[in-house]
PDB file of C-alpha atoms in Angstrom:
ATOM      1  CA  UNK A   1     -90.331 -29.618  28.910  1.00 88.00           C
ATOM      2  CA  UNK A   2     -91.276 -32.729  26.991  1.00 93.00           C
ATOM      3  CA  UNK A   3     -94.846 -34.080  27.515  1.00 95.00           C
ATOM      4  CA  UNK A   4     -95.362 -37.689  28.296  1.00 96.00           C
ATOM      5  CA  UNK A   5     -98.547 -39.726  27.585  1.00 97.00           C
ATOM      6  CA  UNK A   6     -98.680 -43.133  29.239  1.00 96.00           C
ATOM      7  CA  UNK A   7    -101.045 -45.763  27.666  1.00 97.00           C
ATOM      8  CA  UNK A   8    -101.726 -48.731  29.872  1.00 95.00           C
ATOM      9  CA  UNK A   9    -103.942 -51.853  29.517  1.00 94.00           C
ATOM     10  CA  UNK A  10    -104.035 -55.461  29.798  1.00 91.00           C
ATOM     11  CA  UNK A  11    -102.686 -57.707  26.942  1.00 87.00           C
ATOM     12  CA  UNK A  12    -105.046 -57.772  23.987  1.00 90.00           C
ATOM     13  CA  UNK A  13    -107.074 -54.788  25.118  1.00 95.00           C
ATOM     14  CA  UNK A  14    -106.125 -52.758  22.056  1.00 95.00           C
ATOM     15  CA  UNK A  15    -103.160 -50.433  23.184  1.00 94.00           C
ATOM     16  CA  UNK A  16    -101.132 -50.814  19.990  1.00 92.00           C
ATOM     17  CA  UNK A  17    -104.341 -50.090  18.006  1.00 95.00           C
ATOM     18  CA  UNK A  18    -104.856 -46.984  19.981  1.00 97.00           C
ATOM     19  CA  UNK A  19    -101.314 -45.838  19.502  1.00 95.00           C
ATOM     20  CA  UNK A  20    -101.803 -46.218  15.708  1.00 94.00           C
ATOM     21  CA  UNK A  21    -104.872 -44.171  16.102  1.00 95.00           C
ATOM     22  CA  UNK A  22    -102.974 -41.393  18.006  1.00 95.00           C
ATOM     23  CA  UNK A  23    -100.365 -41.372  15.387  1.00 94.00           C
ATOM     24  CA  UNK A  24    -102.859 -41.009  12.505  1.00 93.00           C
ATOM     25  CA  UNK A  25    -104.620 -38.190  14.209  1.00 93.00           C
ATOM     26  CA  UNK A  26    -101.587 -36.231  15.324  1.00 92.00           C
ATOM     27  CA  UNK A  27     -99.643 -35.930  12.148  1.00 90.00           C
ATOM     28  CA  UNK A  28     -98.929 -32.239  13.012  1.00 89.00           C
ATOM     29  CA  UNK A  29     -96.898 -33.259  15.844  1.00 91.00           C
ATOM     30  CA  UNK A  30     -93.390 -34.994  15.981  1.00 92.00           C
ATOM     31  CA  UNK A  31     -93.861 -37.897  18.333  1.00 94.00           C
ATOM     32  CA  UNK A  32     -91.759 -40.701  19.586  1.00 95.00           C
ATOM     33  CA  UNK A  33     -93.293 -44.003  20.768  1.00 95.00           C
ATOM     34  CA  UNK A  34     -91.676 -45.919  23.545  1.00 93.00           C
ATOM     35  CA  UNK A  35     -93.103 -49.426  23.723  1.00 91.00           C
ATOM     36  CA  UNK A  36     -92.678 -51.757  26.765  1.00 86.00           C
ATOM     37  CA  UNK A  37     -93.508 -55.482  26.109  1.00 75.00           C
ATOM     38  CA  UNK A  38     -93.686 -57.899  28.986  1.00 59.00           C
ATOM     39  CA  UNK A  39     -92.525 -60.640  26.808  1.00 50.00           C
ATOM     40  CA  UNK A  40     -89.090 -60.777  24.978  1.00 48.00           C
ATOM     41  CA  UNK A  41     -90.823 -60.695  21.554  1.00 50.00           C
ATOM     42  CA  UNK A  42     -91.011 -57.234  19.921  1.00 51.00           C
ATOM     43  CA  UNK A  43     -94.493 -57.779  18.254  1.00 58.00           C
ATOM     44  CA  UNK A  44     -96.049 -54.206  18.954  1.00 59.00           C
ATOM     45  CA  UNK A  45     -92.732 -52.338  18.305  1.00 61.00           C
ATOM     46  CA  UNK A  46     -92.446 -53.964  14.879  1.00 72.00           C
ATOM     47  CA  UNK A  47     -96.037 -53.278  14.100  1.00 74.00           C
ATOM     48  CA  UNK A  48     -95.618 -49.532  14.901  1.00 75.00           C
ATOM     49  CA  UNK A  49     -92.295 -49.213  13.005  1.00 71.00           C
ATOM     50  CA  UNK A  50     -93.892 -50.821   9.909  1.00 71.00           C
ATOM     51  CA  UNK A  51     -96.167 -47.795  10.059  1.00 73.00           C
ATOM     52  CA  UNK A  52     -93.158 -45.460   9.726  1.00 78.00           C
ATOM     53  CA  UNK A  53     -93.376 -44.308  13.326  1.00 84.00           C
ATOM     54  CA  UNK A  54     -90.435 -43.295  15.489  1.00 88.00           C
ATOM     55  CA  UNK A  55     -90.317 -46.265  17.922  1.00 91.00           C
ATOM     56  CA  UNK A  56     -88.063 -47.330  20.805  1.00 90.00           C
ATOM     57  CA  UNK A  57     -88.581 -50.822  22.402  1.00 87.00           C
ATOM     58  CA  UNK A  58     -88.036 -52.030  25.984  1.00 84.00           C
ATOM     59  CA  UNK A  59     -89.047 -55.794  26.000  1.00 75.00           C
ATOM     60  CA  UNK A  60     -88.741 -58.459  28.669  1.00 68.00           C
ATOM     61  CA  UNK A  61     -90.579 -57.078  31.771  1.00 70.00           C
ATOM     62  CA  UNK A  62     -92.352 -53.886  33.111  1.00 72.00           C
ATOM     63  CA  UNK A  63     -90.542 -50.654  32.819  1.00 72.00           C
ATOM     64  CA  UNK A  64     -91.644 -49.905  36.382  1.00 71.00           C
ATOM     65  CA  UNK A  65     -89.947 -52.907  38.005  1.00 69.00           C
ATOM     66  CA  UNK A  66     -86.338 -53.409  38.835  1.00 63.00           C
ATOM     67  CA  UNK A  67     -85.558 -55.661  35.863  1.00 62.00           C
ATOM     68  CA  UNK A  68     -86.128 -52.660  33.442  1.00 72.00           C
ATOM     69  CA  UNK A  69     -86.309 -49.415  35.344  1.00 82.00           C
ATOM     70  CA  UNK A  70     -82.701 -48.453  34.695  1.00 85.00           C
ATOM     71  CA  UNK A  71     -83.163 -49.083  31.072  1.00 86.00           C
ATOM     72  CA  UNK A  72     -86.350 -46.955  30.974  1.00 87.00           C
ATOM     73  CA  UNK A  73     -84.538 -44.147  32.694  1.00 90.00           C
ATOM     74  CA  UNK A  74     -81.629 -44.425  30.200  1.00 91.00           C
ATOM     75  CA  UNK A  75     -84.113 -44.231  27.316  1.00 90.00           C
ATOM     76  CA  UNK A  76     -85.644 -41.087  28.770  1.00 93.00           C
ATOM     77  CA  UNK A  77     -82.253 -39.521  29.169  1.00 92.00           C
ATOM     78  CA  UNK A  78     -81.388 -40.317  25.535  1.00 91.00           C
ATOM     79  CA  UNK A  79     -84.674 -38.914  24.420  1.00 92.00           C
ATOM     80  CA  UNK A  80     -84.150 -35.728  26.302  1.00 90.00           C
ATOM     81  CA  UNK A  81     -80.699 -35.405  24.709  1.00 87.00           C
ATOM     82  CA  UNK A  82     -82.100 -36.016  21.231  1.00 76.00           C
ATOM     83  CA  UNK A  83     -84.814 -33.362  21.840  1.00 66.00           C
ATOM     84  CA  UNK A  84     -82.080 -30.822  22.132  1.00 66.00           C
ATOM     85  CA  UNK A  85     -80.953 -31.541  18.756  1.00 63.00           C
ATOM     86  CA  UNK A  86     -84.297 -31.744  16.876  1.00 72.00           C
ATOM     87  CA  UNK A  87     -87.958 -30.873  17.692  1.00 80.00           C
ATOM     88  CA  UNK A  88     -89.996 -33.349  19.643  1.00 90.00           C
ATOM     89  CA  UNK A  89     -93.485 -32.621  20.549  1.00 93.00           C
ATOM     90  CA  UNK A  90     -94.220 -35.563  22.828  1.00 94.00           C
ATOM     91  CA  UNK A  91     -93.503 -39.140  23.897  1.00 96.00           C
ATOM     92  CA  UNK A  92     -96.167 -41.717  23.966  1.00 97.00           C
ATOM     93  CA  UNK A  93     -95.346 -44.768  26.295  1.00 95.00           C
ATOM     94  CA  UNK A  94     -97.082 -48.047  25.721  1.00 94.00           C
ATOM     95  CA  UNK A  95     -96.656 -49.771  29.040  1.00 91.00           C
ATOM     96  CA  UNK A  96     -96.819 -53.528  29.458  1.00 84.00           C
ATOM     97  CA  UNK A  97    -100.084 -55.181  30.518  1.00 85.00           C
ATOM     98  CA  UNK A  98     -98.810 -55.682  34.063  1.00 84.00           C
ATOM     99  CA  UNK A  99     -97.606 -52.196  34.678  1.00 85.00           C
ATOM    100  CA  UNK A 100     -98.869 -49.978  37.410  1.00 88.00           C
ATOM    101  CA  UNK A 101     -98.871 -46.522  36.003  1.00 89.00           C
ATOM    102  CA  UNK A 102     -99.120 -44.765  39.312  1.00 88.00           C
ATOM    103  CA  UNK A 103     -95.349 -45.331  39.639  1.00 88.00           C
ATOM    104  CA  UNK A 104     -94.224 -43.038  36.804  1.00 90.00           C
ATOM    105  CA  UNK A 105     -94.923 -39.613  38.531  1.00 89.00           C
ATOM    106  CA  UNK A 106     -92.823 -40.666  41.436  1.00 90.00           C
ATOM    107  CA  UNK A 107     -90.098 -42.231  39.245  1.00 90.00           C
ATOM    108  CA  UNK A 108     -89.818 -38.943  37.409  1.00 92.00           C
ATOM    109  CA  UNK A 109     -89.257 -36.978  40.603  1.00 93.00           C
ATOM    110  CA  UNK A 110     -86.765 -39.446  42.171  1.00 92.00           C
ATOM    111  CA  UNK A 111     -84.653 -39.477  38.944  1.00 91.00           C
ATOM    112  CA  UNK A 112     -84.997 -35.640  38.548  1.00 94.00           C
ATOM    113  CA  UNK A 113     -86.404 -36.268  35.101  1.00 94.00           C
ATOM    114  CA  UNK A 114     -89.257 -34.159  36.080  1.00 94.00           C
ATOM    115  CA  UNK A 115     -87.164 -31.250  35.001  1.00 94.00           C
ATOM    116  CA  UNK A 116     -87.189 -32.522  31.451  1.00 94.00           C
ATOM    117  CA  UNK A 117     -90.502 -34.358  31.134  1.00 95.00           C
ATOM    118  CA  UNK A 118     -93.980 -33.662  32.331  1.00 94.00           C
ATOM    119  CA  UNK A 119     -96.756 -36.399  32.627  1.00 94.00           C
ATOM    120  CA  UNK A 120     -99.489 -35.049  30.336  1.00 95.00           C
ATOM    121  CA  UNK A 121    -102.037 -37.931  30.346  1.00 95.00           C
ATOM    122  CA  UNK A 122    -102.621 -41.464  31.417  1.00 96.00           C
ATOM    123  CA  UNK A 123    -104.807 -43.422  29.267  1.00 97.00           C
ATOM    124  CA  UNK A 124    -106.158 -46.955  30.206  1.00 98.00           C
ATOM    125  CA  UNK A 125    -107.509 -49.288  27.499  1.00 98.00           C
ATOM    126  CA  UNK A 126    -109.819 -52.069  28.649  1.00 97.00           C
ATOM    127  CA  UNK A 127    -111.825 -54.836  27.018  1.00 97.00           C
ATOM    128  CA  UNK A 128    -115.193 -54.602  29.103  1.00 98.00           C
ATOM    129  CA  UNK A 129    -115.638 -58.445  29.078  1.00 97.00           C
ATOM    130  CA  UNK A 130    -112.160 -59.204  30.360  1.00 96.00           C
ATOM    131  CA  UNK A 131    -112.237 -56.308  32.610  1.00 97.00           C
ATOM    132  CA  UNK A 132    -115.156 -57.529  34.663  1.00 97.00           C
ATOM    133  CA  UNK A 133    -113.563 -61.054  34.639  1.00 96.00           C
ATOM    134  CA  UNK A 134    -110.104 -59.986  35.839  1.00 94.00           C
ATOM    135  CA  UNK A 135    -110.665 -56.977  38.020  1.00 95.00           C
ATOM    136  CA  UNK A 136    -110.653 -58.916  41.211  1.00 92.00           C
ATOM    137  CA  UNK A 137    -107.584 -61.296  40.380  1.00 93.00           C
ATOM    138  CA  UNK A 138    -105.187 -58.763  38.712  1.00 92.00           C
ATOM    139  CA  UNK A 139    -104.210 -55.780  40.839  1.00 93.00           C
ATOM    140  CA  UNK A 140    -102.591 -54.058  37.842  1.00 92.00           C
ATOM    141  CA  UNK A 141    -105.863 -53.667  35.985  1.00 94.00           C
ATOM    142  CA  UNK A 142    -107.458 -51.800  39.050  1.00 96.00           C
ATOM    143  CA  UNK A 143    -104.272 -49.703  39.308  1.00 95.00           C
ATOM    144  CA  UNK A 144    -104.445 -48.749  35.586  1.00 96.00           C
ATOM    145  CA  UNK A 145    -108.082 -47.560  36.046  1.00 97.00           C
ATOM    146  CA  UNK A 146    -107.308 -45.697  39.253  1.00 97.00           C
ATOM    147  CA  UNK A 147    -104.537 -43.747  37.478  1.00 95.00           C
ATOM    148  CA  UNK A 148    -106.321 -42.876  34.262  1.00 96.00           C
ATOM    149  CA  UNK A 149    -107.353 -39.619  33.109  1.00 95.00           C
ATOM    150  CA  UNK A 150    -109.061 -41.168  30.135  1.00 97.00           C
ATOM    151  CA  UNK A 151    -110.524 -44.835  30.020  1.00 98.00           C
ATOM    152  CA  UNK A 152    -111.162 -46.320  26.658  1.00 98.00           C
ATOM    153  CA  UNK A 153    -113.501 -49.259  26.853  1.00 98.00           C
ATOM    154  CA  UNK A 154    -112.505 -50.944  23.564  1.00 98.00           C
ATOM    155  CA  UNK A 155    -114.196 -53.841  21.665  1.00 98.00           C
ATOM    156  CA  UNK A 156    -117.626 -52.731  22.671  1.00 98.00           C
ATOM    157  CA  UNK A 157    -118.892 -54.315  19.528  1.00 97.00           C
ATOM    158  CA  UNK A 158    -117.983 -57.747  21.044  1.00 97.00           C
ATOM    159  CA  UNK A 159    -119.646 -57.206  24.429  1.00 97.00           C
ATOM    160  CA  UNK A 160    -123.269 -57.050  25.240  1.00 97.00           C
ATOM    161  CA  UNK A 161    -124.500 -53.531  26.144  1.00 98.00           C
ATOM    162  CA  UNK A 162    -125.188 -54.410  29.804  1.00 98.00           C
ATOM    163  CA  UNK A 163    -121.578 -55.544  30.060  1.00 98.00           C
ATOM    164  CA  UNK A 164    -120.285 -52.259  28.687  1.00 98.00           C
ATOM    165  CA  UNK A 165    -122.587 -50.415  30.972  1.00 99.00           C
ATOM    166  CA  UNK A 166    -121.318 -52.282  34.031  1.00 98.00           C
ATOM    167  CA  UNK A 167    -117.671 -51.865  32.888  1.00 98.00           C
ATOM    168  CA  UNK A 168    -118.206 -48.066  32.502  1.00 98.00           C
ATOM    169  CA  UNK A 169    -119.776 -47.841  35.980  1.00 98.00           C
ATOM    170  CA  UNK A 170    -116.869 -49.667  37.447  1.00 98.00           C
ATOM    171  CA  UNK A 171    -114.401 -47.328  35.661  1.00 98.00           C
ATOM    172  CA  UNK A 172    -116.181 -44.245  36.994  1.00 98.00           C
ATOM    173  CA  UNK A 173    -116.270 -45.646  40.434  1.00 98.00           C
ATOM    174  CA  UNK A 174    -112.557 -46.242  40.393  1.00 97.00           C
ATOM    175  CA  UNK A 175    -111.554 -43.013  39.030  1.00 96.00           C
ATOM    176  CA  UNK A 176    -114.313 -40.243  39.406  1.00 96.00           C
ATOM    177  CA  UNK A 177    -113.749 -37.473  37.074  1.00 94.00           C
ATOM    178  CA  UNK A 178    -112.060 -39.537  34.413  1.00 96.00           C
ATOM    179  CA  UNK A 179    -113.248 -39.387  30.768  1.00 97.00           C
ATOM    180  CA  UNK A 180    -114.712 -42.813  29.796  1.00 98.00           C
ATOM    181  CA  UNK A 181    -115.030 -43.519  26.140  1.00 98.00           C
ATOM    182  CA  UNK A 182    -116.532 -46.450  24.363  1.00 98.00           C
ATOM    183  CA  UNK A 183    -114.725 -47.683  21.244  1.00 98.00           C
ATOM    184  CA  UNK A 184    -114.600 -50.199  18.506  1.00 97.00           C
ATOM    185  CA  UNK A 185    -111.113 -50.891  17.271  1.00 96.00           C
ATOM    186  CA  UNK A 186    -109.823 -47.950  19.411  1.00 96.00           C
ATOM    187  CA  UNK A 187    -111.673 -45.594  17.071  1.00 96.00           C
ATOM    188  CA  UNK A 188    -111.776 -42.657  19.369  1.00 96.00           C
ATOM    189  CA  UNK A 189    -110.138 -39.179  19.304  1.00 91.00           C
ATOM    190  CA  UNK A 190    -108.057 -38.708  22.309  1.00 93.00           C
ATOM    191  CA  UNK A 191    -105.548 -35.920  22.691  1.00 93.00           C
ATOM    192  CA  UNK A 192    -102.427 -37.457  24.267  1.00 95.00           C
ATOM    193  CA  UNK A 193    -101.052 -34.004  25.103  1.00 93.00           C
ATOM    194  CA  UNK A 194    -104.002 -31.566  25.813  1.00 89.00           C
ATOM    195  CA  UNK A 195    -101.710 -28.768  26.950  1.00 71.00           C
ATOM    196  CA  UNK A 196     -99.543 -28.942  23.833  1.00 60.00           C
ATOM    197  CA  UNK A 197    -100.686 -27.178  20.725  1.00 49.00           C
ATOM    198  CA  UNK A 198    -100.413 -28.825  17.282  1.00 48.00           C
ATOM    199  CA  UNK A 199     -97.292 -27.798  15.285  1.00 43.00           C
ATOM    200  CA  UNK A 200     -98.279 -25.309  12.576  1.00 39.00           C
TER     201      UNK A 200
END
């Protein structure tokens, strides 16, 4: 069973920075990064590839909408096949800013990919200032917080403490029991696969 970690968050919240942090703190694991960008430009994928990471890119829409879902499923099938050849300790998926992460668990079941993959963790990354401004107008942001096991309030150095407090209270109200972390440049230690031991 290959564990999946889904990282969600609105554009500019710091998802790619968090992925780079995850890569740097998980050098004992063999990870693959699957990057979904809403635009056709492959900015995040190139950034991660430049770090020497194993990256696959799905640009031009959300992986959970009709325009890309078949390609997303195809990528997962290809990854599962590759894992039979060589070791793979986990897949980190960077969803587009407009993605609703609640869809992935159902999608895995419907496509029978739940026999090969398990959803280990959902991490939502949010900029406190933009979160409070956009929560009422962008349903995807609320959905990301409601689905998250871990919420990373990033860019807290750029927000007044009262704004960070309000954003944290909002995150906790939408997802009671979630871990909420405050960060600067995504400088937090989050285990993307808490049930998977580090490779010796």
